[in-house]
Structure formats: C-alpha cells, structure tokens
Coordinates of C-alpha atoms and ligand atoms in Angstrom, one line a residue:
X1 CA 125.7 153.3 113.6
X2 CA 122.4 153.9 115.8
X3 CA 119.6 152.3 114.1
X4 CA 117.0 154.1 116.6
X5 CA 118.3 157.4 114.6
X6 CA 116.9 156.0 111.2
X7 CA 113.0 156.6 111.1
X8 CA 110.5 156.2 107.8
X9 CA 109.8 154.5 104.1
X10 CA 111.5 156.6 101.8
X11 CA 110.1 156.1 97.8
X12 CA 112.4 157.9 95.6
X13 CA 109.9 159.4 93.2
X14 CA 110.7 159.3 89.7
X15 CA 109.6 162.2 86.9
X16 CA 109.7 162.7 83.5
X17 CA 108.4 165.9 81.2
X18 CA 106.0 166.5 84.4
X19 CA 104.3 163.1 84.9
X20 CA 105.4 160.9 87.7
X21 CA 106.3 157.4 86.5
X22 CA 103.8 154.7 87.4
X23 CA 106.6 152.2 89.6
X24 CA 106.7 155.5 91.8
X25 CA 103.3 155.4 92.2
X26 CA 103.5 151.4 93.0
X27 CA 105.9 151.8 95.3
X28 CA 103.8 154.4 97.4
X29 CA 101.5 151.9 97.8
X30 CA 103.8 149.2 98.9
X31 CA 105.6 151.5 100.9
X32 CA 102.5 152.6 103.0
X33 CA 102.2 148.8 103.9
X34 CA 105.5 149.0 105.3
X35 CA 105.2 152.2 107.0
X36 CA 101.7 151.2 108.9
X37 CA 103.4 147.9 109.5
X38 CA 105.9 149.5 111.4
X39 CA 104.2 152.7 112.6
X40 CA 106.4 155.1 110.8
X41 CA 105.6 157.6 108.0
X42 CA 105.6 157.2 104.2
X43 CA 108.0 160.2 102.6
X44 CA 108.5 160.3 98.7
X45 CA 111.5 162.3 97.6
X46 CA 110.9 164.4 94.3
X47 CA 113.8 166.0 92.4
X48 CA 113.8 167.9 89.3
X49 CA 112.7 171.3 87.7
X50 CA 109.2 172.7 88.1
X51 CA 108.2 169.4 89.8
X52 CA 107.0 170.5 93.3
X53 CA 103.0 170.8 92.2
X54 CA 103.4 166.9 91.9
X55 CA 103.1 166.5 95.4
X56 CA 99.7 166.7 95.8
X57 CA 99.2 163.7 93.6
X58 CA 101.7 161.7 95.8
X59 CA 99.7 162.7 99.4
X60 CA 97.1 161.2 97.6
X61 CA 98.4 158.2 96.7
X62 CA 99.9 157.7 100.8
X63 CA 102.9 160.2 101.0
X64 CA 102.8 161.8 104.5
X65 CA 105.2 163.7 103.7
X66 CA 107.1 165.1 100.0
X67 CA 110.7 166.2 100.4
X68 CA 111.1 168.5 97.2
X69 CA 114.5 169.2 95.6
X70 CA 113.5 171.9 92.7
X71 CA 115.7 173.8 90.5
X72 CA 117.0 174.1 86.9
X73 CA 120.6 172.1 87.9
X74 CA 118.0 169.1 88.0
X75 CA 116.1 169.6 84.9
X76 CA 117.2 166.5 83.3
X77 CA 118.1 163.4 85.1
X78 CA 122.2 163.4 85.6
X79 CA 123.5 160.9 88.3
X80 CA 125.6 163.6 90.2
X81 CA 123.0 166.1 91.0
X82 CA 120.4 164.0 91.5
X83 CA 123.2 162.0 93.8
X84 CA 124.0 164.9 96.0
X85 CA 120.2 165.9 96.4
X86 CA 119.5 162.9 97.8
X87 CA 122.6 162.5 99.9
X88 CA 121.9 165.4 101.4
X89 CA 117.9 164.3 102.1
X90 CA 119.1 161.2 103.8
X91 CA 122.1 162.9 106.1
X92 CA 119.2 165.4 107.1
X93 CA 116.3 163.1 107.7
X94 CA 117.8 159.2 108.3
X95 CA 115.0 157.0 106.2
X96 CA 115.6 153.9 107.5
X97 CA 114.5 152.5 104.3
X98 CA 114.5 153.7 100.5
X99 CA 112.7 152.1 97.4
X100 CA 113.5 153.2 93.9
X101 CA 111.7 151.7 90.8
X102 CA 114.0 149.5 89.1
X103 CA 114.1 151.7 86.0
X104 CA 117.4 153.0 84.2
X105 CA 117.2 156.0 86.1
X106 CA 116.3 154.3 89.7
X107 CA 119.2 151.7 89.1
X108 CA 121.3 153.8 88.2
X109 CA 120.4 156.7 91.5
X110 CA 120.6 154.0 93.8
X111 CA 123.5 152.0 93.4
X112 CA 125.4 155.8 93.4
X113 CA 123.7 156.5 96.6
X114 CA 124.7 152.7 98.2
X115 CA 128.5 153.6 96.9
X116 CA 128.4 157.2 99.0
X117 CA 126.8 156.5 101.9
X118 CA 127.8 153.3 101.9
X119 CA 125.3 150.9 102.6
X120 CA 123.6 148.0 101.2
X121 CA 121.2 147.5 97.8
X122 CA 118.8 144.9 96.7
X123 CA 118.4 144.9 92.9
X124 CA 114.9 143.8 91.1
X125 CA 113.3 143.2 94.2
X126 CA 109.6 141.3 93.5
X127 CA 108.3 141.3 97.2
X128 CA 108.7 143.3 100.1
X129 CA 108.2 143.0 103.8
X130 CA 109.4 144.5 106.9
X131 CA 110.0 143.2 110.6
X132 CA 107.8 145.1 112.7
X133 CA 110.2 145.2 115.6
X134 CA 113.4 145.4 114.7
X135 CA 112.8 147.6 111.0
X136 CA 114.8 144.9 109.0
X137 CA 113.3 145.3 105.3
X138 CA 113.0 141.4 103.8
X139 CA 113.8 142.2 100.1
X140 CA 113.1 139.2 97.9
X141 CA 114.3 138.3 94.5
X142 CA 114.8 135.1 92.1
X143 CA 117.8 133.7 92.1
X144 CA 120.0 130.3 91.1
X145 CA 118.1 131.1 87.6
X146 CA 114.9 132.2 88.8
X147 CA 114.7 128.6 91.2
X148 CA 114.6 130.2 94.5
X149 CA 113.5 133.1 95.8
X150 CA 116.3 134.8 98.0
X151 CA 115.5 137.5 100.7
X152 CA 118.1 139.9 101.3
X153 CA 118.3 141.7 104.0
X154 CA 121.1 144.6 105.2
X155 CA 121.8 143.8 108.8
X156 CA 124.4 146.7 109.5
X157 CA 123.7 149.5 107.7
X158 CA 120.9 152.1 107.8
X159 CA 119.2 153.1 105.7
X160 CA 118.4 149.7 103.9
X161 CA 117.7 150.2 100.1
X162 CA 116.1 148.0 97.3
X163 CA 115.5 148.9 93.3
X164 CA 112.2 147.1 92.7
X165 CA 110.5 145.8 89.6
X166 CA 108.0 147.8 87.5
X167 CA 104.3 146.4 87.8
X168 CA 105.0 143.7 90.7
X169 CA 103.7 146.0 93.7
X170 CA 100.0 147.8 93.4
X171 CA 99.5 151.4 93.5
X172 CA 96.8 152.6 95.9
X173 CA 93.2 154.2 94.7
X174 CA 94.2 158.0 95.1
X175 CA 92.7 159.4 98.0
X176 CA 91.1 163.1 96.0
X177 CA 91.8 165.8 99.0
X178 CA 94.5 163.7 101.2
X179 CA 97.2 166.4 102.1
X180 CA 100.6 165.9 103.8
X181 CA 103.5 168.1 104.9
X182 CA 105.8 169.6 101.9
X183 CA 109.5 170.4 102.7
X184 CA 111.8 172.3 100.2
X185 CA 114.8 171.7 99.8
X186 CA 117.8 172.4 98.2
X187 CA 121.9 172.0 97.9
X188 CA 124.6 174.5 96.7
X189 CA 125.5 173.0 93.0
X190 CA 126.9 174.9 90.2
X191 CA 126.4 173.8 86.9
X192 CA 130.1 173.9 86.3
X193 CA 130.9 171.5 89.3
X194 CA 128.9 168.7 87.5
X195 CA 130.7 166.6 85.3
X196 CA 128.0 165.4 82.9
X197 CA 125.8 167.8 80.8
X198 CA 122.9 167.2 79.0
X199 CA 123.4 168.5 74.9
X200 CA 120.3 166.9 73.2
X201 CA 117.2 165.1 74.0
X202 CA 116.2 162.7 71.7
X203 CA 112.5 161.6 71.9
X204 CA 111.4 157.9 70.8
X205 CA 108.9 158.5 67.5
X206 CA 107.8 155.0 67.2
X207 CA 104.1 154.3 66.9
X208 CA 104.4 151.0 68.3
X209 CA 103.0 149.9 71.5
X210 CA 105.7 150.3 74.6
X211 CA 105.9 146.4 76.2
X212 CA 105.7 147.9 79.3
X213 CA 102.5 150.3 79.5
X214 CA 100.5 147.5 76.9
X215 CA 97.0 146.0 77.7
X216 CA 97.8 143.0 75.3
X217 CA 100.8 141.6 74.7
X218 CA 101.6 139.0 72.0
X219 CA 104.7 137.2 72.5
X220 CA 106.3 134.2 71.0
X221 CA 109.3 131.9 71.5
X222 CA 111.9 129.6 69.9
X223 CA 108.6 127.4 68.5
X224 CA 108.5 130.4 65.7
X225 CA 111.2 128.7 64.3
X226 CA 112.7 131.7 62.5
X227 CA 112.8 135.5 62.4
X228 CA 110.8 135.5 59.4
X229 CA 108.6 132.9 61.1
X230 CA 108.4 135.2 64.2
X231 CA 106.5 137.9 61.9
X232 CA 103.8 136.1 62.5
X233 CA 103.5 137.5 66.5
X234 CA 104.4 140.8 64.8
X235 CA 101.1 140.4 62.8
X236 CA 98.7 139.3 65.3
X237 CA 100.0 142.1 67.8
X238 CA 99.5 144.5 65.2
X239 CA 95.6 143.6 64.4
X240 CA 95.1 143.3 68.4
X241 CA 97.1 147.1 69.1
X242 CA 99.0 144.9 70.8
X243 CA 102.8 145.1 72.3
X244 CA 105.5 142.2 71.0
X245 CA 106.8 140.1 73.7
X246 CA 109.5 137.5 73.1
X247 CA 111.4 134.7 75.0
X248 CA 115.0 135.5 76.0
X249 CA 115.9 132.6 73.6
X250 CA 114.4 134.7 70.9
X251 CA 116.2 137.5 72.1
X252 CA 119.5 135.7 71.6
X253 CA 118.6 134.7 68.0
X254 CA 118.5 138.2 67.0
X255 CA 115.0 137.8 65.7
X256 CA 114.1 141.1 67.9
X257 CA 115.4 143.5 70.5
X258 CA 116.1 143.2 73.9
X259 CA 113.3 145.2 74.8
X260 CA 111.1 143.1 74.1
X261 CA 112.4 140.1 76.1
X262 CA 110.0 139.0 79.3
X263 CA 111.3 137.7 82.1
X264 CA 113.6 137.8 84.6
X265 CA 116.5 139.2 83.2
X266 CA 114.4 141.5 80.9
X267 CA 111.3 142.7 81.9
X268 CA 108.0 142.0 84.0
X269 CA 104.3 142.7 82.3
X270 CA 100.9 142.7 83.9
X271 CA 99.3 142.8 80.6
X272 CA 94.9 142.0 80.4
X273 CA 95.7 139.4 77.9
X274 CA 99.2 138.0 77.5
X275 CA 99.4 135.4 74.2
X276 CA 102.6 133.1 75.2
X277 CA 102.7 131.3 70.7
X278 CA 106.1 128.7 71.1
X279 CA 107.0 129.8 74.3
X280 CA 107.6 126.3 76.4
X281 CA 107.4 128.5 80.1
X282 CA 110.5 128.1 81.5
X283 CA 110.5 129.7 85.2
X284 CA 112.7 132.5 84.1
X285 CA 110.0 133.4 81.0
X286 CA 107.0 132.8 84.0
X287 CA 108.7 135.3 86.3
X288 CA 107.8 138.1 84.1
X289 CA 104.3 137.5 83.3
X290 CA 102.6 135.1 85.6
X291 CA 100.9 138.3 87.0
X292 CA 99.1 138.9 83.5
X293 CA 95.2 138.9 83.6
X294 CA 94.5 136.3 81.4
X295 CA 97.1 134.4 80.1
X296 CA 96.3 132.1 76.6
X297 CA 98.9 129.7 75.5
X298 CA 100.0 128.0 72.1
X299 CA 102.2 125.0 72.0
X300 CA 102.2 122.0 69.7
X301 CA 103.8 120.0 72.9
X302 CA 100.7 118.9 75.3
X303 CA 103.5 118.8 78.3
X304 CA 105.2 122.3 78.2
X305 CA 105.1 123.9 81.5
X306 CA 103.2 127.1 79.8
X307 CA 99.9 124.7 80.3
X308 CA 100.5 124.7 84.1
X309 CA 100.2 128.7 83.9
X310 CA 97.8 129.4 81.4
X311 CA 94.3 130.0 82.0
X312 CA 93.6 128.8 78.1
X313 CA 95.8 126.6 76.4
X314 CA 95.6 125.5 72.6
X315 CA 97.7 122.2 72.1
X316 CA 98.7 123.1 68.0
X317 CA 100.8 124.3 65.6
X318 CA 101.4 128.0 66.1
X319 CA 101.4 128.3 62.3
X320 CA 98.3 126.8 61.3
X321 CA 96.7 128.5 64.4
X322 CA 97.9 132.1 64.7
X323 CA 97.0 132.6 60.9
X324 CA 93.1 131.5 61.7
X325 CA 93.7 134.1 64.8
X326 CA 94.8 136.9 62.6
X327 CA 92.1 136.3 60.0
X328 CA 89.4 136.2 62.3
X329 CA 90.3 139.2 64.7
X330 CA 90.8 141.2 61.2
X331 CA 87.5 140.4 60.7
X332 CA 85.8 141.5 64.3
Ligands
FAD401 P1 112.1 126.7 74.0 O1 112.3 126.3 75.5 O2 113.0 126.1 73.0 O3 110.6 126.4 73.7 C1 110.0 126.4 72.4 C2 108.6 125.9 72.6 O4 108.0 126.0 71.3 C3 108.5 124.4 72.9 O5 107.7 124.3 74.1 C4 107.9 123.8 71.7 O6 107.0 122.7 72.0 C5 107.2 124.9 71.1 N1 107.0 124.8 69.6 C6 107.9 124.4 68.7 N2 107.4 124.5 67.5 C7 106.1 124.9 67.6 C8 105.1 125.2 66.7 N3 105.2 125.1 65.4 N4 103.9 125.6 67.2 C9 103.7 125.8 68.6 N5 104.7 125.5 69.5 C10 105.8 125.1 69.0 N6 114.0 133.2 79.3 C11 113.1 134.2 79.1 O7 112.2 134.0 78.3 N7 113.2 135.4 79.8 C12 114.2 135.7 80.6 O8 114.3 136.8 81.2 C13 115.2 134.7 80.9 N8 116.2 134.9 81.8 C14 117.0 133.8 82.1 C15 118.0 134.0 83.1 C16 118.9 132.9 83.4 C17 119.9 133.2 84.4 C18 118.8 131.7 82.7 C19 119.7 130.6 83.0 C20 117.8 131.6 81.7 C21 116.9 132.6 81.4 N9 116.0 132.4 80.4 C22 115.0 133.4 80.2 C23 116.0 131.3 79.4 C24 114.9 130.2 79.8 O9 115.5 129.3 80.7 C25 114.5 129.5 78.6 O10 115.6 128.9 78.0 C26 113.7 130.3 77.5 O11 112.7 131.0 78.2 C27 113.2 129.3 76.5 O12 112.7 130.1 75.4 P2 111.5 129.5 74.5 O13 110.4 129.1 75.4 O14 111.3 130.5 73.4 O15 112.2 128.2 73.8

C-alpha cells in the first residue's frame, strides 16, 4: 500500500428528513484542524435522496470539497447502499482519513466500510490529532474503565478511520458565502440487489426533552435510593424543561432507560446547566459531562469526587433539597 496515494480529511456527513446531524457538523470543524495541520483538503461525503442542496451549508462550515451520492436507492439509511457509495468514493478519491459521528448510523457505516476495504477503526473517539509529517491520525479514547486515555493509531493501512463522540469536537461559526467544489456521484444499484428494505418508519412522539440536544439536564444517581425515589429528578427536570440524565448504576437498577445513561459507555452531554442529585462522579459518569457549562452538584457525602468537578456543590440530603428546588423554581 502507498500512503503517498492517500490525500485528505474525509467527514462522512450524516442526514436525516433533510437536516444534516449536528456531530457532522462538529466534525467539519475538527476536521479542518486536521486538514490545515497537514495542508490537505477537508471533503464531506453526503449520501441520500434529495440531499445535494446541503452542500452549501457544509462549504460553509469548512468543506472544500462535497462528494454527493443522490438518488432514491439511498432514501433511507440501509448499511449496503450506503456501504457501496462510499466504497466506491474512497477507491476513486483515497482519503487518507475518514470521521463518522459515533451515532447508530455512523457506527454502524463505518465498521462495514473497515470490514470491506479492510482497514483499521477507532470507536468513540474523544480527541483527535494528526502528525503533520507522516499523516498518522492519533485517535484517543478512555480505556481500562475510563482510567487512561489510549491513542490509537493505524500504522498500515490507509485510509485511517475513527467513529467519534457527539458533542466532544466544536463546530465552526458558518462562514455565509464560502463556496467549494461539488462532485456527483453515483454507483449502479438496483433495488432488488439490496438485501434489506425499508417497510415503515416509525417516528418518536414523545414530548420529552432528547438527552442529547437539552440545555439542562437533571440527572441523579444511586443516592435516589429507589425508582420511586428517582421521580424526584423526573420532577425537577420537568419544571426546568429539562432532559433526565442518570448514572449507569441507575441504569442497571431498571429505574430508567438506557438512554438516559451519561457516560462513557452511554452517552456524552454538553448541557448549560448539568444537576449531578446522588451521583458520587465516578470517572466513567465524569467522562460524559465534564464538558457541561455549569455543573451543580448534590451529595449528602462532603468527599465524593462530583465536588472536585462541580462548579457548585450542595453538601445535603437530595430529598430534603431537591423538594425546596422544585417548589421554588415552580414558583419563578
Ligand atoms: P454511587 O457510586 O453508589 O453513588 C451514590 C452517591 O449518592 C454517593 O456519592 C452518595 O454519597 C450519594 N447519596 C446517597 N444518598 C444520598 C442522598 N439522600 N442525598 C444526596 N446524595 C446521596 N457509570 C456511569 O454513570 N456512566 C457510564 O457510562 C459508566 N460506564 C462504566 C463503564 C465501565 C467499564 C465501568 C467499569 C463502570 C462504568 N460506570 C459508569 C459505573 C461507574 O464506575 C460508577 O459505578 C457509577 O457511575 C456510580 O453511580 P452512582 O454515582 O449513581 O452511584
């Protein structure tokens, strides 16, 4: 394999019912660092149906250039046609890296794309970096249990790929007016060679606030005591608008979903406010919201590590305080 063949930051850009997803977005911006690091360009790769006015929108957010796959085989996201498009994009072109959000969809694209071509695949990366010289992406990640950080890198295999994690990399301000070169293109598919088809879409109804996309985010842990105790952080998000966050311990209780679980085996939040009520901050709960704006703590136990983290922290009981919280933001 010729590495001097393999040129270019490749963001696999991910779209849903004609909006782009924010990681894709996020990783334009972290992949323009990369690309000006190393003097290369900065290419986003958009499949689906009716999809190639988005690239516009990703010039001004740093594409140079948009390689556009659009046609009806790709209206809804199916691993094999979306597979082959971008098989096809990287025999043509050689990226000599690719970033996908890690999302369902990007986790599930990429680890089909490492399989085919074959090469290498960082999962939940949280940091990125690239050796000016030589190209070599340095894709970190917690590992042991969230004690060390571990940077992986794919020594002998182009191009190098990494799914990354939602909310950890920053988007750039759009640049209104920033252009960039558009390629179509597009692979013989028939419908009937794909073995998956799509027979009904079923759209989420609830009301609630999504974890992910919240401003505040109330979450509690074990110190709840009970799932009936634990309606308590149900409460207080719902007076606040807020999003429920929860402790994997929670989690494993059954007292809510797996959704809802921060950290670094569920997933990471860069809420304004994030209310951490009988969470004791383990480093695998910290991991997934140490980014938040303002962080506000409850704990009846001076010593937890969340008061190392917080930038307010109320040594109490959660159920003498959170009531007096509820009351009085009822009341604002
Ligand atoms: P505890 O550690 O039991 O803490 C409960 C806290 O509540 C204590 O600090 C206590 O002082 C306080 N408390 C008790 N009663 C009250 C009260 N009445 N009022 C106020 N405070 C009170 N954890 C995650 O959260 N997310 C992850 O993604 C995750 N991934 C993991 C991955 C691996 C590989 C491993 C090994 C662990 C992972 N964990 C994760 C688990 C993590 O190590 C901790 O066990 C977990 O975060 C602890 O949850 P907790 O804080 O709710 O419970």
């Amino acid at each position: 394999m010729n590495f001097a063949d393999y040129k270019g930051i490749w963001v696999y850009i991910e779209e849903k019912e004609g909006s782009i997803a924010p990681v894709s977005l996020e990783l334009l911006g972290a992949g323009r660092q990369l690309a000006d690091k190393r003097g290369v360009e900065l290419a986003g790769v958009l499949i689906g149906h009716g999809v190639k006015h988005l690239d516009q929108t990703l010039f001004e957010y740093g594409a140079d250039t948009v390689y556009v796959y659009d046609a009806p085989i790709f209206d809804h996201y199916r691993t094999e046609p979306y597979m082959y498009a971008l098989l096809d994009c990287c025999q043509k072109y050689k990226p000599e890296v690719i970033l996908y959000g890690a999302t369902p969809t990007g986790k599930d694209l990429a680890s089909a794309v490492a399989t085919d071509l074959p090469t290498g695949l960082t999962a939940d990366t949280t940091m990125l970096d690239i050796e000016e010289d030589t190209g070599l992406l340095l894709a970190s990640r917690p590992a042991f249990g969230g004690n060390i950080m571990a940077t992986i890198l794919c020594k002998k295999y182009r191009p190098q790929m990494a799914t990354v994690r939602p909310k950890v990399m920053t988007a750039l301000q759009p640049q209104p007016g920033r252009t960039g070169k558009l390629v179509e293109e597009s692979i013989l598919l028939r419908e009937e060679d794909v073995r998956t088809k799509v027979l009904e879409v079923v759209r989420e109804t609830t009301k609630k606030v999504r974890i992910d996309e919240a401003d505040i985010i109330v979450a509690g842990g074990k110190g709840m005591g009970s799932k009936e105790g634990f309606q308590l952080i149900h409460q207080l998000a719902e007076v606040l608008g807020a999003a429920v966050g929860a402790s994997r311990d929670v989690v494993e209780a059954g007292w809510i979903g797996h959704q809802h679980q921060v950290g670094q085996t569920g997933v990471t939040v860069t809420p304004k406010i994030y209310f951490a009520i009988g969470i004791s901050g383990a480093i695998q709960h910290l991991v997934g919201m140490q980014n938040s704006g303002l962080i506000i703590a409850i704990n009846k136990d001076p010593n937890a590590p969340i008061f190392q983290a917080c930038h307010y922290g109320i040594v109490g009981d959660a159920f003498e305080i959170v009531p007096l919280l509820i009351e009085h933001f009822k009341q604002a």
